[in-house]
CSV table of C-alpha atoms in Angstrom, one decimal:
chain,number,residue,atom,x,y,z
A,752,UNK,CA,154.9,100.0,-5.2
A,753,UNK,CA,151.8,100.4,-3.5
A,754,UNK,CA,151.0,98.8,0.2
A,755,UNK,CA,149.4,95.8,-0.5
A,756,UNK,CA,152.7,94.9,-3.4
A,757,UNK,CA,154.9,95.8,-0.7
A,758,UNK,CA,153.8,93.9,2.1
A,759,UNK,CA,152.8,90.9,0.2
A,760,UNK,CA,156.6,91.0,-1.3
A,761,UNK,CA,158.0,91.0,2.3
A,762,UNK,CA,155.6,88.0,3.3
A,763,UNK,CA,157.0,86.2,0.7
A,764,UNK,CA,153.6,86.4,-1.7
A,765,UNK,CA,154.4,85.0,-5.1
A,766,UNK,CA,150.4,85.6,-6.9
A,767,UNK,CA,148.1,88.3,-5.1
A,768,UNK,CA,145.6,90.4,-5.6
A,769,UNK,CA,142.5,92.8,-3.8
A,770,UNK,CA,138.8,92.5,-4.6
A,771,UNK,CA,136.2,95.1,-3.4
A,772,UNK,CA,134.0,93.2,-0.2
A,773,UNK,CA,130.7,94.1,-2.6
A,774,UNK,CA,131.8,92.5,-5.7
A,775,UNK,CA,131.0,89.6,-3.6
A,776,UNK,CA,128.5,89.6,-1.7
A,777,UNK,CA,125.9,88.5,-4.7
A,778,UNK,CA,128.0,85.2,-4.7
A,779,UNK,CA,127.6,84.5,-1.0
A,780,UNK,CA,124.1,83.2,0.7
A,781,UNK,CA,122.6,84.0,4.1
A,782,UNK,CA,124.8,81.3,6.0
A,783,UNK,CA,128.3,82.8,4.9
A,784,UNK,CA,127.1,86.3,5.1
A,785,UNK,CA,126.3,85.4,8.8
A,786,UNK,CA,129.6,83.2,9.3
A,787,UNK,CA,131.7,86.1,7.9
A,788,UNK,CA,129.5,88.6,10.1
A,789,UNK,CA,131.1,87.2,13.4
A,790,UNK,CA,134.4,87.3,12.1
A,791,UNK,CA,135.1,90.8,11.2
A,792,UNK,CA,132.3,93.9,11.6
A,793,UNK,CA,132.3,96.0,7.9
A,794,UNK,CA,134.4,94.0,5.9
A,795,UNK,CA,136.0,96.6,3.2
A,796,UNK,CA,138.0,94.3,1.2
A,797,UNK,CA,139.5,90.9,0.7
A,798,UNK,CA,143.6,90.2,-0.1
A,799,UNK,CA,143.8,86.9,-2.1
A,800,UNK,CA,146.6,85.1,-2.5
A,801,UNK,CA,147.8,82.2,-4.2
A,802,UNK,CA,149.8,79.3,-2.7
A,803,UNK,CA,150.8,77.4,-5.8
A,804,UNK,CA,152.1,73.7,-5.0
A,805,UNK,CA,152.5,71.9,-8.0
A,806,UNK,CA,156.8,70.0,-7.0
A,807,UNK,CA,156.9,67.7,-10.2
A,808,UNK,CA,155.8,64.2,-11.6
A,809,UNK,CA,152.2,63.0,-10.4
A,810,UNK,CA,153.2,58.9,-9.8
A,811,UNK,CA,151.9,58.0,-6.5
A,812,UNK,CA,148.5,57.3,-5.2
A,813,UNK,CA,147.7,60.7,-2.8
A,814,UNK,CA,146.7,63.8,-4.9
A,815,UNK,CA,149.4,66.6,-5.7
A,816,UNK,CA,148.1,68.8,-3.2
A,817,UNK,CA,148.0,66.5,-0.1
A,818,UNK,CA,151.6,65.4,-0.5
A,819,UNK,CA,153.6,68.0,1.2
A,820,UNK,CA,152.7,70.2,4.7
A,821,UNK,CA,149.2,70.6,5.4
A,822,UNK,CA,148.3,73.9,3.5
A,823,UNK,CA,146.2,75.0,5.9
A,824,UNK,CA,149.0,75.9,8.0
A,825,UNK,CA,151.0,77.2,5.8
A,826,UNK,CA,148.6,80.0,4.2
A,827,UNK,CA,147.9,80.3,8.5
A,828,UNK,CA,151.9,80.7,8.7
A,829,UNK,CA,152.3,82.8,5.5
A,830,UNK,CA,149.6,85.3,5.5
A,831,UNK,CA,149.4,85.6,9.3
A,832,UNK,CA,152.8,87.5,8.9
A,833,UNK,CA,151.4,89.6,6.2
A,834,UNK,CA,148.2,90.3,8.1
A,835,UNK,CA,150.8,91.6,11.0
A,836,UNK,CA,152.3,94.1,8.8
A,837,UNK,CA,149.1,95.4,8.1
A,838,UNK,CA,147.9,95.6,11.6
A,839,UNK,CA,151.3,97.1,12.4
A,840,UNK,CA,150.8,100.3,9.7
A,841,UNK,CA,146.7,100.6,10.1
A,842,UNK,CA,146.4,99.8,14.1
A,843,UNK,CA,142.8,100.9,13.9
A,844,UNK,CA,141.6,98.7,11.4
A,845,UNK,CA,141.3,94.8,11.4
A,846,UNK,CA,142.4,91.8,9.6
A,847,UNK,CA,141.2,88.8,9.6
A,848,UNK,CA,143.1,85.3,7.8
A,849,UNK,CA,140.9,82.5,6.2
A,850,UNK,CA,142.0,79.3,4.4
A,851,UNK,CA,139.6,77.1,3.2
A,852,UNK,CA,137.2,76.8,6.2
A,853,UNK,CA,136.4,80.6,5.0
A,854,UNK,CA,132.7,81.7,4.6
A,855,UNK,CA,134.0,83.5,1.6
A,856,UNK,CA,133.7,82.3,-2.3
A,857,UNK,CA,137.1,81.8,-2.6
A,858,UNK,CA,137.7,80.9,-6.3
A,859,UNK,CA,135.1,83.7,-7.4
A,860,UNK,CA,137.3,86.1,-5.1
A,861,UNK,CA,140.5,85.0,-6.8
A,862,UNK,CA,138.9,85.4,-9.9
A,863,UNK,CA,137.5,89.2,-9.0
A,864,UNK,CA,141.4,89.7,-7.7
A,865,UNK,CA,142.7,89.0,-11.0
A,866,UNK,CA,144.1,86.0,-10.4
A,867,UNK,CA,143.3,84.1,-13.2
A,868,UNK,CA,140.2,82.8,-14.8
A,869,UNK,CA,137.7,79.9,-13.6
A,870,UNK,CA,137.4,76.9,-15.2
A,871,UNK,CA,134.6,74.3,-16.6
A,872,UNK,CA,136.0,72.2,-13.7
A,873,UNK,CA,135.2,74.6,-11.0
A,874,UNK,CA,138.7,75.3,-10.4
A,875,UNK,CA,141.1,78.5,-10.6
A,876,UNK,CA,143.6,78.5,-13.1
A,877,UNK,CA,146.8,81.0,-12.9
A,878,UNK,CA,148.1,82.1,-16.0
A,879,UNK,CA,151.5,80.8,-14.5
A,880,UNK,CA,150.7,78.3,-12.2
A,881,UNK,CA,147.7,76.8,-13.6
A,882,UNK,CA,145.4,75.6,-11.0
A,883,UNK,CA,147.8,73.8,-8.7
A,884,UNK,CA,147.1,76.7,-6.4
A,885,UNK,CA,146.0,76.7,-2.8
A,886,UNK,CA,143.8,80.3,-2.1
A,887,UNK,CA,143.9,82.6,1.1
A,888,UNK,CA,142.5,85.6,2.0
A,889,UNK,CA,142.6,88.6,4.2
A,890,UNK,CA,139.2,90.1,5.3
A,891,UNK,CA,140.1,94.1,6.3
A,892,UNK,CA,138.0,96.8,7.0
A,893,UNK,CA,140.1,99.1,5.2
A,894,UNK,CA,139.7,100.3,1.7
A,895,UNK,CA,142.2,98.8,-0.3
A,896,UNK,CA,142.5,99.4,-4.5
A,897,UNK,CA,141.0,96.9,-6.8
A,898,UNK,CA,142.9,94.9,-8.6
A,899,UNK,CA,142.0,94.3,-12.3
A,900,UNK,CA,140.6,91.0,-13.9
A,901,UNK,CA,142.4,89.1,-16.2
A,902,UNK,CA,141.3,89.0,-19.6
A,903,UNK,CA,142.3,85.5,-19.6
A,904,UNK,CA,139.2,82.8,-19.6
A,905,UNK,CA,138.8,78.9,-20.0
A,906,UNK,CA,139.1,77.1,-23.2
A,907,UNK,CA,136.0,75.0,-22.6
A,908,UNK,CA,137.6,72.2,-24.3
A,909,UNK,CA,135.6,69.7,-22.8
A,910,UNK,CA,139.0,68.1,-21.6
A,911,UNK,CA,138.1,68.0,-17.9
A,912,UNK,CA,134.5,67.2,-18.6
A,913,UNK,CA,135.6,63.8,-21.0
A,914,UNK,CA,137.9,62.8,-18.5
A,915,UNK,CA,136.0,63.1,-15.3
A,916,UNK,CA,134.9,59.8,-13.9
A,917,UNK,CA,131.3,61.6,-12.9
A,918,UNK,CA,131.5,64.3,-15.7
A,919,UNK,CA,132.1,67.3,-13.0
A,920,UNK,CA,129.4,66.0,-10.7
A,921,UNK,CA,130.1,68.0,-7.5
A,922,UNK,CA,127.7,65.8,-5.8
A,923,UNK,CA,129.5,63.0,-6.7
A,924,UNK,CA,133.2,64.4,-7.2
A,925,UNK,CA,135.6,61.7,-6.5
A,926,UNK,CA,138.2,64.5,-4.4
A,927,UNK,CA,135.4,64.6,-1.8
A,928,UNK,CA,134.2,60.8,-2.1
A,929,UNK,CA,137.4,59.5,-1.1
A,930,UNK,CA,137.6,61.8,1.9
A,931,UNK,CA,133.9,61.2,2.7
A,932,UNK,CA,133.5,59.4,6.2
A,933,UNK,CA,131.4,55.9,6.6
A,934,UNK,CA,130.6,53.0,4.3
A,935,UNK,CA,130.1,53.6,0.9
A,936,UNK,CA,127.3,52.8,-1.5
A,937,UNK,CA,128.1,50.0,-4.4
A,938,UNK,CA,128.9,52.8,-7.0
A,939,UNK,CA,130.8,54.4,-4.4
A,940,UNK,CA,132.8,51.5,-3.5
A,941,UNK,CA,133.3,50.7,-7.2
A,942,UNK,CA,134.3,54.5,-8.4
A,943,UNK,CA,137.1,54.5,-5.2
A,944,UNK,CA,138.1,51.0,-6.5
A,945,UNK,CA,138.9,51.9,-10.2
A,946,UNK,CA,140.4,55.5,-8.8
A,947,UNK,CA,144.0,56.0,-9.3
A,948,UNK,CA,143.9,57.7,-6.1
A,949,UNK,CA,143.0,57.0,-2.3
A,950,UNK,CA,142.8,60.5,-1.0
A,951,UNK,CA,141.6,63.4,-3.4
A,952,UNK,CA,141.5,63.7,-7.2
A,953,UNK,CA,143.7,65.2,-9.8
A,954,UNK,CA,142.2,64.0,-13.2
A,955,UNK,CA,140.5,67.1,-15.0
A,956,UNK,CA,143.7,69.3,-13.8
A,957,UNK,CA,146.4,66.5,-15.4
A,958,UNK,CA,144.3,66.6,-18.5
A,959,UNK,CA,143.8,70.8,-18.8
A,960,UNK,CA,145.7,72.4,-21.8
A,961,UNK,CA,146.0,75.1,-18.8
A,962,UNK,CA,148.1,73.1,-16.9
A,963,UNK,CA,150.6,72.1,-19.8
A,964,UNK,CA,153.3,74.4,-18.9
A,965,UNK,CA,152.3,75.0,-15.4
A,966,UNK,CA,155.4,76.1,-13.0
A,967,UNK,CA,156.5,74.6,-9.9
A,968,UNK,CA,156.3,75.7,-6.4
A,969,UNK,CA,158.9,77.7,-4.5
A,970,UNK,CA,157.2,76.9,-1.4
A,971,UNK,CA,160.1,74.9,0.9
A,972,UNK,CA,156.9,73.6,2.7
A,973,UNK,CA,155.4,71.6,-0.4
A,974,UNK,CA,159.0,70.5,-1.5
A,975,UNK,CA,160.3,69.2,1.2
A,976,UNK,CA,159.5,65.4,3.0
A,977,UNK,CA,156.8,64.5,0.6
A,978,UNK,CA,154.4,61.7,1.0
A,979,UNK,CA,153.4,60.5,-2.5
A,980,UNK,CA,151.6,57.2,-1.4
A,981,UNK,CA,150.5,55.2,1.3
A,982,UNK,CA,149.7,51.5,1.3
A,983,UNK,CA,147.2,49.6,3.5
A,984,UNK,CA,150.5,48.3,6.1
A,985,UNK,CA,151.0,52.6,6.9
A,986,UNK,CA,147.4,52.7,8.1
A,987,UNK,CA,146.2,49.5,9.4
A,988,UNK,CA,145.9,49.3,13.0
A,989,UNK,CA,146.1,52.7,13.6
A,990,UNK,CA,144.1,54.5,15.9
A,991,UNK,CA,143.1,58.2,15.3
A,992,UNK,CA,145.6,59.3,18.0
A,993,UNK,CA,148.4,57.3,16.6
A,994,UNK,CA,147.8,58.5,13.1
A,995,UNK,CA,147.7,61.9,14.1
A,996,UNK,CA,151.2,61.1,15.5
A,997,UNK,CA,152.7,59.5,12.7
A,998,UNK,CA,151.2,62.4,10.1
A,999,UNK,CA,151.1,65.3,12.1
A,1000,UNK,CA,150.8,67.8,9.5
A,1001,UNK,CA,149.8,66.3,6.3
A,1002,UNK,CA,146.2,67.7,4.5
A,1003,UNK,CA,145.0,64.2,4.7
A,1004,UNK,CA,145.3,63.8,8.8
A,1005,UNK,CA,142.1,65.5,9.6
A,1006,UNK,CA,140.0,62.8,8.7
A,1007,UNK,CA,141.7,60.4,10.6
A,1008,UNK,CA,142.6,56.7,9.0
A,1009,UNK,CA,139.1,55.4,8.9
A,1010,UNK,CA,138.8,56.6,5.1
A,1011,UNK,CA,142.2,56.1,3.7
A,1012,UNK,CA,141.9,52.7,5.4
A,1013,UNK,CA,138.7,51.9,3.6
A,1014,UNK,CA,140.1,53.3,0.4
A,1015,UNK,CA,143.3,51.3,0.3
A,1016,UNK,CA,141.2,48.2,1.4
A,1017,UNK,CA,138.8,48.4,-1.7
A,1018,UNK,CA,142.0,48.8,-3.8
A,1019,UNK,CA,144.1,46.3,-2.3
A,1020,UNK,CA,141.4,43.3,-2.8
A,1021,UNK,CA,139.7,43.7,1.1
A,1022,UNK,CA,136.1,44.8,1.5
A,1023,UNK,CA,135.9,46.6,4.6
């Protein structure tokens, strides 16, 4: 078992890979190259790691991936420990964990790591746990091996495309609308309205043949206490501080209640 298998065992890593720092550097523009510049001098190579979080049926109105702990800390948590192991065994060389926020492509990374295959929809897709995944990484200076690409690859079925309320707009992808800020244009208001969903958006994943036999997590963090829906009577009245309070480390707190408030207004009959 080489080092990266090891350590990622011991951290509790259920879908990882390594991709070579080059390999991705045609995929990233002047702004990330900068961003990732301040975070780590000669990056090497990227760990990725998949965070799958898919804990059953999808009745409710929040999207599968907002419904347990906040991800973000829990890749933090998760590959923070891992990144400590490597520190501890290469003291001279750095490692630096990013979720998300990172300046990195993350799904062309995961991809590169062979971690499964990209789809139509933009998305990663496991060959175990479809693309109910959360991505990490770990930016190193070290040279670690390659891992080798799946020879897995998308349908392109169309599935995702016929089923998308926007037909894969990213511009207008109703994940980001409904966590979008301010007051919305008519079509926006009117999309959110006829949306099964008032935070996020799970359509072209429910309908993926990929998905079909997709496993569940193991993750205790995405099992356990889950918040399937909210109504308009958990948010109203709320300030930002109180909210905060009351979902302290859900993926939807960030935003404060302003948008799920507006959301579940233009759903529940109220213009806001």
């Amino acid at each position: 078992m080489n080092i990266v298998d090891r350590l990622s065992v011991s951290g509790g890593l259920c879908a990882c890979g390594v991709c070579a720092m080059g390999t991705l550097l045609s995929h990233m523009d002047d702004r990330q190259r900068l961003g990732l510049s301040r975070l780590i001098d000669s990056p090497r190579s990227v760990l990725v790691a998949l965070f799958p979080y898919l804990t059953g049926a999808p009745s409710g109105n929040l999207s599968l991936y907002a419904r347990g702990r906040d991800y973000h800390a829990v890749i933090a948590d998760r590959l923070g420990a891992v990144a400590k192991a490597f520190q501890a065994e290469y003291p001279d060389n750095h490692f630096v964990v990013l979720a998300d926020d990172s300046p990195l492509p993350e799904v062309y990374a995961a991809a590169c790591a062979g971690l499964g295959c990209i789809g139509d929809n933009g998305l990663l897709i496991h060959p175990d746990y479809g693309s109910y995944v959360f991505i990490g990484t770990i930016v190193t200076d070290l040279d670690l091996p390659a891992t080798e690409q799946t020879p897995q690859g998308c349908l392109h079925c169309g599935a995702c495309r016929r089923a998308c309320p926007v037909e894969l707009d990213k511009e207008r992808c109703l994940s980001a609308l409904t966590q979008q800020g301010g007051t919305l244009t008519e079509e926006q208001a009117a999309l959110v309205r006829e949306h099964p969903l008032v935070w996020g958006c799970d359509t072209c994943q429910l309908v993926c043949p990929m998905n079909k036999h997709a496993k569940q997590t193991d993750i205790p963090d995405f099992r356990q206490s889950p918040i399937d829906t909210l109504t308009l009577a958990d948010v109203d009245g709320l300030t930002r501080r109180q909210f905060c309070e009351k979902y302290p480390d859900r993926a939807f707190t960030w935003r404060g209640p302003a948008p799920l408030r507006r959301n579940l207004s233009l759903k529940e009959g109220d213009n806001p």
